Amino acid sequence: MSPRLLVLLMIGLSSLQAIAAPATASDKRTAPRPATEKRANAKAPTDWLQVETVAIANDDVARVYREQLLAWYRTSGAMDERELAALPDADYFAFRPDLTSFSIDSGESAGQWTFAPPDQGRWPGAAVQVIDRSDESNYRILARVHCDAATPGCRRLRAETAAMAPPEPSTRDDSASYDAWRRLIEKEACTAAPKAMPAPRYPESLARKGSGGRVELRLLVNPCGEVRAVRLSESSGYPQLDQSAIDTAWDWRIQSERQASGAIVRVPVDFVPPQSEAAPVGRVERASR
């Protein structure tokens, strides 16, 4: 039997306050989630977002996705060399619903890509490419919708993109453009929903070795408690534990009631190695700011 895990999430929510300052320079920035994953309820203002429809053949979208998926297989360690060599021609090499977003760093395709599931066939025919064009002074996002403009699905994808939540810019946390983005999140239109904070996965290899520690995250949340930015404020000393906490935090909703404004909160996450398979133990303390 695999070791049971105990992950203690400790959150001080009683003293939540409106965001008053950007994250400090000592905090470590983590990669933002694709902007098309979460949608605001209100139409995006045109002062920060420009949406373009790019007429592109379905085969071109499929090619970009195929290249990124193949690169993921090559670097993920999910397959051995023999499997990788045969992968491009393998029958099972096709669209994966759990792998729809990829970041491309350079070239004409640079940006954060999110691919729409294919209506038919093995490969997607539409995608959104989000490009951060912010500078130190201005927050600007360009979203290119790659699809057949004559189709209903393309028009729907464009409308969804125009209503997307503002993605985090790559500019410094103390810049005017980052502050402008933070103010958008602070007053973002959203709908309250039940609090949801699933525990991060505890890597079994570390649990078996008795390796654990505390990860402290610094989160920017919107008025409904949805996470819009994640910082690693304190490392556990184990990159796998840090990354597990970071990855899980993106899907958290830290409160069930809508607040007047967004907030910055600190969330300590304790990975406590199990003392036995039947009764793992740990200690919960109140979070501090």
Tab-separated table of C-alpha atoms in Angstrom, residues 34-197:
chain	number	residue	atom	x	y	z
A	34	PRO	CA	-3.506	30.302	-19.660
A	35	ALA	CA	-5.742	33.343	-19.824
A	36	THR	CA	-8.565	31.457	-21.522
A	37	GLU	CA	-9.003	28.970	-18.656
A	38	LYS	CA	-10.985	31.361	-16.471
A	39	ARG	CA	-13.536	33.845	-17.724
A	40	ALA	CA	-14.809	37.059	-16.218
A	41	ASN	CA	-18.549	37.612	-16.327
A	42	ALA	CA	-18.276	41.088	-17.782
A	43	LYS	CA	-17.037	41.972	-21.262
A	44	ALA	CA	-13.351	42.798	-21.260
A	45	PRO	CA	-12.526	46.488	-21.598
A	46	THR	CA	-10.888	47.444	-24.869
A	47	ASP	CA	-8.201	49.604	-23.255
A	48	TRP	CA	-6.083	46.569	-22.319
A	49	LEU	CA	-7.273	43.812	-24.651
A	50	GLN	CA	-7.062	43.577	-28.431
A	51	VAL	CA	-8.657	40.555	-30.093
A	52	GLU	CA	-7.769	39.543	-33.654
A	53	THR	CA	-9.184	36.722	-35.735
A	54	VAL	CA	-6.498	35.002	-37.788
A	55	ALA	CA	-7.740	33.027	-40.766
A	56	ILE	CA	-5.707	29.860	-40.569
A	57	ALA	CA	-6.095	26.415	-42.021
A	58	ASN	CA	-7.077	23.663	-39.615
A	59	ASP	CA	-3.930	21.793	-40.593
A	60	ASP	CA	-1.791	24.697	-39.353
A	61	VAL	CA	-3.434	24.694	-35.921
A	62	ALA	CA	-3.054	20.918	-35.785
A	63	ARG	CA	0.630	21.210	-36.713
A	64	VAL	CA	1.343	23.652	-33.879
A	65	TYR	CA	-0.487	21.450	-31.390
A	66	ARG	CA	1.208	18.294	-32.618
A	67	GLU	CA	4.662	19.907	-32.301
A	68	GLN	CA	3.965	21.075	-28.749
A	69	LEU	CA	2.475	17.759	-27.658
A	70	LEU	CA	5.426	15.850	-29.091
A	71	ALA	CA	7.842	18.202	-27.290
A	72	TRP	CA	5.944	17.578	-24.055
A	73	TYR	CA	6.289	13.813	-24.467
A	74	ARG	CA	10.012	14.211	-25.083
A	75	THR	CA	10.618	16.223	-21.923
A	76	SER	CA	8.061	14.791	-19.501
A	77	GLY	CA	9.744	11.447	-18.969
A	78	ALA	CA	6.451	9.682	-19.686
A	79	MET	CA	8.023	7.477	-22.363
A	80	ASP	CA	11.314	5.731	-22.997
A	81	GLU	CA	13.530	6.321	-26.060
A	82	ARG	CA	12.028	3.447	-28.042
A	83	GLU	CA	8.500	4.728	-27.524
A	84	LEU	CA	9.544	8.279	-28.381
A	85	ALA	CA	11.152	7.146	-31.629
A	86	ALA	CA	7.883	5.546	-32.749
A	87	LEU	CA	5.597	8.218	-31.306
A	88	PRO	CA	5.126	10.537	-34.333
A	89	ASP	CA	3.541	7.705	-36.334
A	90	ALA	CA	1.757	5.969	-33.472
A	91	ASP	CA	-2.004	5.510	-33.735
A	92	TYR	CA	-2.540	6.686	-30.157
A	93	PHE	CA	-0.673	9.947	-30.724
A	94	ALA	CA	-3.615	12.348	-30.843
A	95	PHE	CA	-5.299	15.226	-29.004
A	96	ARG	CA	-5.237	14.960	-25.225
A	97	PRO	CA	-8.024	16.808	-23.363
A	98	ASP	CA	-5.741	17.127	-20.333
A	99	LEU	CA	-3.012	18.862	-22.379
A	100	THR	CA	-4.572	21.831	-24.148
A	101	SER	CA	-2.279	24.728	-23.193
A	102	PHE	CA	1.342	25.339	-24.100
A	103	SER	CA	3.723	28.291	-23.858
A	104	ILE	CA	5.867	29.035	-26.908
A	105	ASP	CA	8.799	31.298	-26.120
A	106	SER	CA	10.042	32.543	-29.491
A	107	GLY	CA	9.260	32.976	-33.177
A	108	GLU	CA	6.022	34.006	-34.850
A	109	SER	CA	4.115	31.538	-32.699
A	110	ALA	CA	5.368	32.996	-29.397
A	111	GLY	CA	2.711	33.309	-26.707
A	112	GLN	CA	0.438	31.230	-24.516
A	113	TRP	CA	-1.614	28.888	-26.687
A	114	THR	CA	-4.870	27.243	-25.646
A	115	PHE	CA	-6.292	24.751	-28.145
A	116	ALA	CA	-9.999	24.042	-28.541
A	117	PRO	CA	-10.963	20.351	-28.495
A	118	PRO	CA	-11.548	19.031	-32.024
A	119	ASP	CA	-15.149	18.774	-33.190
A	120	GLN	CA	-14.126	15.709	-35.131
A	121	GLY	CA	-10.936	13.875	-35.968
A	122	ARG	CA	-7.757	13.587	-33.943
A	123	TRP	CA	-6.435	17.144	-33.969
A	124	PRO	CA	-7.725	20.604	-32.976
A	125	GLY	CA	-8.688	23.120	-35.649
A	126	ALA	CA	-8.926	26.250	-33.496
A	127	ALA	CA	-6.794	27.903	-30.840
A	128	VAL	CA	-6.203	31.153	-28.966
A	129	GLN	CA	-2.729	32.685	-28.824
A	130	VAL	CA	-2.331	35.212	-25.992
A	131	ILE	CA	0.593	37.623	-26.334
A	132	ASP	CA	1.723	39.889	-23.505
A	133	ARG	CA	2.581	43.298	-24.967
A	134	SER	CA	2.800	45.120	-21.656
A	135	ASP	CA	5.658	47.498	-20.966
A	136	GLU	CA	6.633	49.112	-17.679
A	137	SER	CA	3.935	51.776	-18.064
A	138	ASN	CA	1.042	50.093	-19.885
A	139	TYR	CA	-0.837	46.833	-19.489
A	140	ARG	CA	-1.614	45.467	-22.971
A	141	ILE	CA	-2.709	42.015	-24.134
A	142	LEU	CA	-3.123	40.802	-27.723
A	143	ALA	CA	-5.262	37.706	-28.250
A	144	ARG	CA	-5.156	36.049	-31.656
A	145	VAL	CA	-7.998	33.647	-32.363
A	146	HIS	CA	-6.880	31.093	-34.943
A	147	CYS	CA	-9.926	29.560	-36.601
A	148	ASP	CA	-12.218	29.570	-39.630
A	149	ALA	CA	-14.024	32.900	-39.229
A	150	ALA	CA	-17.108	31.649	-41.074
A	151	THR	CA	-17.927	28.930	-38.538
A	152	PRO	CA	-20.171	29.337	-35.466
A	153	GLY	CA	-17.482	27.749	-33.333
A	154	CYS	CA	-15.008	30.455	-34.343
A	155	ARG	CA	-17.426	33.240	-33.491
A	156	ARG	CA	-18.111	31.624	-30.128
A	157	LEU	CA	-14.395	31.268	-29.422
A	158	ARG	CA	-13.810	34.921	-30.280
A	159	ALA	CA	-16.619	36.007	-27.929
A	160	GLU	CA	-15.186	33.897	-25.115
A	161	THR	CA	-11.749	35.353	-25.716
A	162	ALA	CA	-13.096	38.919	-25.614
A	163	ALA	CA	-14.543	38.130	-22.157
A	164	MET	CA	-11.461	36.444	-20.735
A	165	ALA	CA	-9.995	37.291	-17.355
A	166	PRO	CA	-6.989	39.621	-17.548
A	167	PRO	CA	-3.821	37.472	-17.651
A	168	GLU	CA	-0.876	38.356	-15.434
A	169	PRO	CA	1.744	40.454	-17.253
A	170	SER	CA	5.435	39.601	-17.282
A	171	THR	CA	6.460	43.063	-16.098
A	172	ARG	CA	7.991	43.744	-12.684
A	173	ASP	CA	5.631	43.616	-9.706
A	174	ASP	CA	6.405	47.240	-8.836
A	175	SER	CA	5.756	48.562	-12.362
A	176	ALA	CA	2.802	50.723	-13.360
A	177	SER	CA	1.560	48.082	-15.807
A	178	TYR	CA	1.522	45.369	-13.153
A	179	ASP	CA	-0.309	47.691	-10.787
A	180	ALA	CA	-2.897	48.378	-13.515
A	181	TRP	CA	-3.447	44.631	-13.941
A	182	ARG	CA	-3.729	44.132	-10.195
A	183	ARG	CA	-6.438	46.798	-9.984
A	184	LEU	CA	-8.422	44.949	-12.673
A	185	ILE	CA	-8.251	41.765	-10.607
A	186	GLU	CA	-9.119	43.697	-7.461
A	187	LYS	CA	-12.521	44.620	-8.952
A	188	GLU	CA	-12.969	41.712	-11.342
A	189	ALA	CA	-16.538	40.667	-12.099
A	190	CYS	CA	-17.136	37.189	-10.687
A	191	THR	CA	-19.754	34.939	-9.145
A	192	ALA	CA	-19.455	33.535	-5.630
A	193	ALA	CA	-19.250	29.760	-5.303
A	194	PRO	CA	-18.398	27.261	-2.565
A	195	LYS	CA	-14.887	27.368	-1.186
A	196	ALA	CA	-12.646	24.726	-2.752
A	197	MET	CA	-9.067	24.041	-1.678
